[in-house]
């Protein structure tokens, strides 16, 4: 993940130097497209899929806590958007987004380097009679649980996308996710432009909509365990 995100950082920063490379419109569009395409290959899959996979691996048999772990995602998104808006207004330049992205990217890489992603299985307290000391014991043998978990991962990896598309429920799920992705993409790509160009909103005001939009996600993720969602 660290290598992918470092390559993604280079792709994004390369977009920032495009105006200094050429004044030809077609050259700028081509170079910007290459940078975006590189980020889509190396960076976005890490954020959208691999992070979730790692979280589920660490949670092991405690996957009901997934929502609580995901609270950091909307909080991070809201903070970065708000910080970018404030910094862009202060610097009077949209190059603030490259500064914020670089900081967040390097912080992510450092976190990956300093974190161990080993499965954390459920533990319970075994209080002995007449003793105030308590010792944690595993519900089942660690090695056996780890082996079962690896076997489950192998089975899941063997399922191809073509096999999933044969299932009606899978087709419904992919269709729903695609439509939701279209809706989210339109908002993320054009809403801020509409606010800035047509409503004449300042960068700080545009950045404020990051925390507002993410507030509902925080609530949903926080109460996901109570609602029984994984």
C-alpha positions as a printed NumPy array, in Angstrom:
array([[  0.   ,   0.   ,   0.   ],
       [  2.825,   2.385,   0.806],
       [  4.4  ,   1.987,  -2.619],
       [  1.071,   2.491,  -4.362],
       [  0.3  ,   5.647,  -2.416],
       [  3.769,   7.049,  -3.09 ],
       [  3.249,   6.532,  -6.828],
       [ -0.194,   8.124,  -6.484],
       [  1.436,  11.125,  -4.795],
       [  3.822,  11.543,  -7.723],
       [  0.896,  11.342, -10.164],
       [ -1.041,  14.055,  -8.346],
       [  1.964,  16.34 ,  -7.931],
       [  2.742,  15.944, -11.629],
       [ -0.631,  17.534, -12.37 ],
       [  0.476,  20.597, -10.422],
       [  3.425,  21.226, -12.74 ],
       [  1.412,  20.841, -15.953],
       [  0.78 ,  24.631, -16.332],
       [  4.54 ,  25.21 , -16.261],
       [  5.29 ,  22.544, -18.867],
       [  3.257,  23.805, -21.8  ],
       [  0.676,  26.398, -22.765],
       [ -0.906,  24.172, -25.395],
       [ -4.359,  23.086, -24.296],
       [ -4.121,  19.586, -25.758],
       [ -0.793,  19.018, -24.016],
       [ -2.219,  20.127, -20.688],
       [ -5.276,  17.913, -21.079],
       [ -3.127,  14.926, -22.032],
       [ -0.684,  15.322, -19.142],
       [ -3.47 ,  15.94 , -16.638],
       [ -5.329,  12.869, -17.88 ],
       [ -2.199,  10.75 , -17.478],
       [ -1.788,  11.97 , -13.898],
       [ -5.435,  11.276, -13.072],
       [ -5.237,   7.857, -14.708],
       [ -2.146,   7.013, -12.659],
       [ -3.904,   8.014,  -9.455],
       [ -6.938,   5.948, -10.446],
       [ -4.701,   2.881, -10.839],
       [ -2.348,   3.215,  -7.868],
       [ -4.083,   5.454,  -5.334],
       [ -7.835,   5.111,  -5.477],
       [ -7.962,   1.282,  -5.151],
       [ -5.934,   1.545,  -1.934],
       [ -8.369,   4.04 ,  -0.446],
       [-11.541,   2.444,  -1.775],
       [-10.818,  -1.272,  -1.35 ],
       [ -7.515,  -2.293,   0.215],
       [ -8.018,  -0.251,   3.381],
       [-11.363,  -1.973,   3.981],
       [ -9.734,  -5.354,   3.387],
       [ -7.017,  -4.597,   5.937],
       [ -9.559,  -3.371,   8.491],
       [-11.604,  -6.564,   8.139],
       [ -8.437,  -8.64 ,   8.467],
       [ -7.428,  -6.887,  11.682],
       [-10.923,  -7.178,  13.154],
       [-10.893, -10.95 ,  12.486],
       [-13.938, -12.322,  14.361],
       [-15.005,  -8.862,  15.566],
       [-16.314,  -7.586,  12.24 ],
       [-19.306,  -5.995,  13.954],
       [-16.867,  -3.226,  14.94 ],
       [-16.241,  -2.359,  11.284],
       [-18.481,   0.705,  11.399],
       [-16.655,   2.124,  14.395],
       [-13.346,   1.769,  12.56 ],
       [-14.749,   3.532,   9.496],
       [-15.645,   6.631,  11.486],
       [-12.167,   7.923,  10.724],
       [-12.917,   8.022,   6.986],
       [-15.627,  10.732,   6.993],
       [-13.773,  12.62 ,   9.716],
       [-10.602,  12.597,   7.622],
       [-12.5  ,  13.589,   4.477],
       [-14.256,  16.444,   6.244],
       [-11.029,  17.688,   7.805],
       [ -9.072,  17.599,   4.547],
       [-11.79 ,  19.398,   2.555],
       [-12.2  ,  22.057,   5.234],
       [ -8.437,  22.531,   5.578],
       [ -8.013,  22.756,   1.813],
       [-10.704,  25.428,   1.581],
       [ -9.173,  27.542,   4.335],
       [ -5.664,  27.182,   2.949],
       [ -6.785,  27.962,  -0.602],
       [ -8.446,  31.169,   0.561],
       [ -5.441,  32.194,   2.637],
       [ -2.928,  31.478,  -0.129],
       [ -5.328,  32.671,  -2.828],
       [ -4.359,  29.617,  -4.854],
       [ -5.863,  26.196,  -5.495],
       [ -2.378,  24.747,  -5.17 ],
       [ -3.366,  24.358,  -1.526],
       [ -4.952,  21.052,  -2.491],
       [ -1.531,  19.681,  -3.475],
       [ -0.129,  20.724,  -0.097],
       [ -2.942,  19.051,   1.832],
       [ -2.836,  15.924,  -0.326],
       [  0.925,  15.589,   0.138],
       [  0.634,  15.915,   3.916],
       [ -2.218,  13.389,   4.15 ],
       [ -0.512,  10.973,   1.774],
       [  2.776,  10.984,   3.691],
       [  0.874,  10.614,   6.975],
       [ -0.905,   7.568,   5.533],
       [  2.387,   6.018,   4.387],
       [  3.951,   6.594,   7.814],
       [  0.928,   5.016,   9.499],
       [  1.193,   1.925,   7.302],
       [  4.89 ,   1.562,   8.071],
       [  4.378,   1.872,  11.83 ],
       [  1.297,  -0.346,  12.135],
       [  1.061,  -4.13 ,  12.406],
       [ -1.947,  -5.546,  10.591],
       [ -2.303,  -8.853,  12.398],
       [ -5.767, -10.296,  13.135],
       [ -7.005,  -9.373,  16.605],
       [ -9.197, -12.161,  17.918],
       [-11.676, -11.796,  20.747],
       [-10.339, -12.185,  24.277],
       [-12.179, -12.647,  27.558],
       [-11.233, -12.159,  31.183],
       [-10.813, -15.237,  33.394],
       [-11.217, -14.087,  36.997],
       [ -9.982, -16.688,  39.449],
       [-11.796, -17.165,  42.746],
       [-10.099, -15.384,  45.614],
       [ -7.731, -13.5  ,  43.337],
       [ -7.886,  -9.948,  42.089],
       [ -5.661, -10.722,  39.119],
       [ -7.209, -11.453,  35.738],
       [ -5.541, -13.034,  32.762],
       [ -6.781, -12.749,  29.164],
       [ -7.429, -16.053,  27.421],
       [ -8.373, -16.664,  23.846],
       [-11.789, -18.083,  23.142],
       [-10.19 , -20.643,  20.855],
       [ -6.691, -21.601,  19.931],
       [ -4.932, -18.781,  18.046],
       [ -3.296, -21.029,  15.497],
       [ -6.507, -22.816,  14.599],
       [ -8.446, -19.57 ,  14.263],
       [ -5.725, -18.056,  12.123],
       [ -5.703, -21.14 ,   9.896],
       [ -9.482, -21.045,   9.505],
       [ -9.35 , -17.357,   8.691],
       [ -6.706, -17.941,   6.027],
       [ -8.811, -20.719,   4.52 ],
       [-11.81 , -18.398,   4.353],
       [ -9.674, -15.775,   2.632],
       [ -8.476, -18.328,   0.083],
       [-12.051, -19.399,  -0.669],
       [-13.103, -15.789,  -1.121],
       [-10.15 , -15.1  ,  -3.41 ],
       [-11.042, -18.09 ,  -5.582],
       [-14.46 , -16.615,  -6.379],
       [-14.123, -14.798,  -9.684],
       [-16.164, -11.795, -10.744],
       [-17.773, -13.903, -13.484],
       [-18.997, -16.413, -10.904],
       [-20.499, -13.622,  -8.823],
       [-22.278, -12.123, -11.83 ],
       [-24.203, -15.367, -12.228],
       [-25.936, -14.707,  -8.921],
       [-29.077, -12.516,  -9.166],
       [-28.413, -10.947,  -5.772],
       [-24.881, -10.037,  -6.829],
       [-26.191,  -8.386, -10.001],
       [-28.663,  -6.348,  -7.943],
       [-25.876,  -5.326,  -5.578],
       [-23.495,  -4.259,  -8.357],
       [-26.289,  -2.352, -10.108],
       [-27.205,  -0.526,  -6.917],
       [-23.57 ,   0.32 ,  -6.168],
       [-23.021,   1.556,  -9.733],
       [-26.018,   3.881,  -9.587],
       [-24.948,   5.162,  -6.19 ],
       [-21.431,   5.687,  -7.54 ],
       [-22.802,   7.74 , -10.435],
       [-24.731,   9.959,  -8.026],
       [-21.796,  10.471,  -5.681],
       [-19.422,  11.171,  -8.578],
       [-21.677,  13.908,  -9.962],
       [-21.857,  15.615,  -6.58 ],
       [-18.142,  15.348,  -5.842],
       [-17.085,  16.446,  -9.319],
       [-19.487,  19.287, -10.105],
       [-21.257,  20.524,  -6.968],
       [-18.246,  22.462,  -5.708],
       [-17.706,  23.974,  -9.159],
       [-21.351,  25.062,  -9.238],
       [-21.039,  26.655,  -5.815],
       [-17.863,  28.504,  -6.729],
       [-18.794,  29.642, -10.236],
       [-22.557,  30.21 , -10.035],
       [-23.089,  30.909,  -6.337],
       [-19.748,  32.748,  -5.983],
       [-18.868,  30.888,  -2.8  ],
       [-15.416,  31.478,  -1.324],
       [-12.999,  28.533,  -0.959],
       [-13.539,  28.577,   2.813],
       [-17.313,  28.26 ,   2.367],
       [-16.842,  25.447,  -0.14 ],
       [-14.527,  23.698,   2.315],
       [-17.152,  24.002,   5.029],
       [-19.437,  21.681,   3.085],
       [-16.964,  18.847,   3.676],
       [-17.756,  18.554,   7.411],
       [-21.46 ,  19.118,   6.749],
       [-21.617,  16.338,   4.187],
       [-19.624,  13.907,   6.318],
       [-21.602,  14.451,   9.517],
       [-24.275,  11.95 ,   8.472],
       [-21.621,   9.33 ,   7.668],
       [-20.161,   9.644,  11.158],
       [-23.587,   9.03 ,  12.681],
       [-24.286,   6.018,  10.455],
       [-20.91 ,   4.405,  11.115],
       [-21.127,   5.042,  14.858],
       [-24.501,   3.325,  15.214],
       [-23.808,   0.577,  12.662],
       [-23.062,  -1.998,  15.386],
       [-26.335,  -1.313,  17.172],
       [-28.207,  -1.746,  13.904],
       [-26.524,  -5.061,  13.24 ],
       [-24.547,  -4.037,  10.173],
       [-21.038,  -5.516,   9.736]])
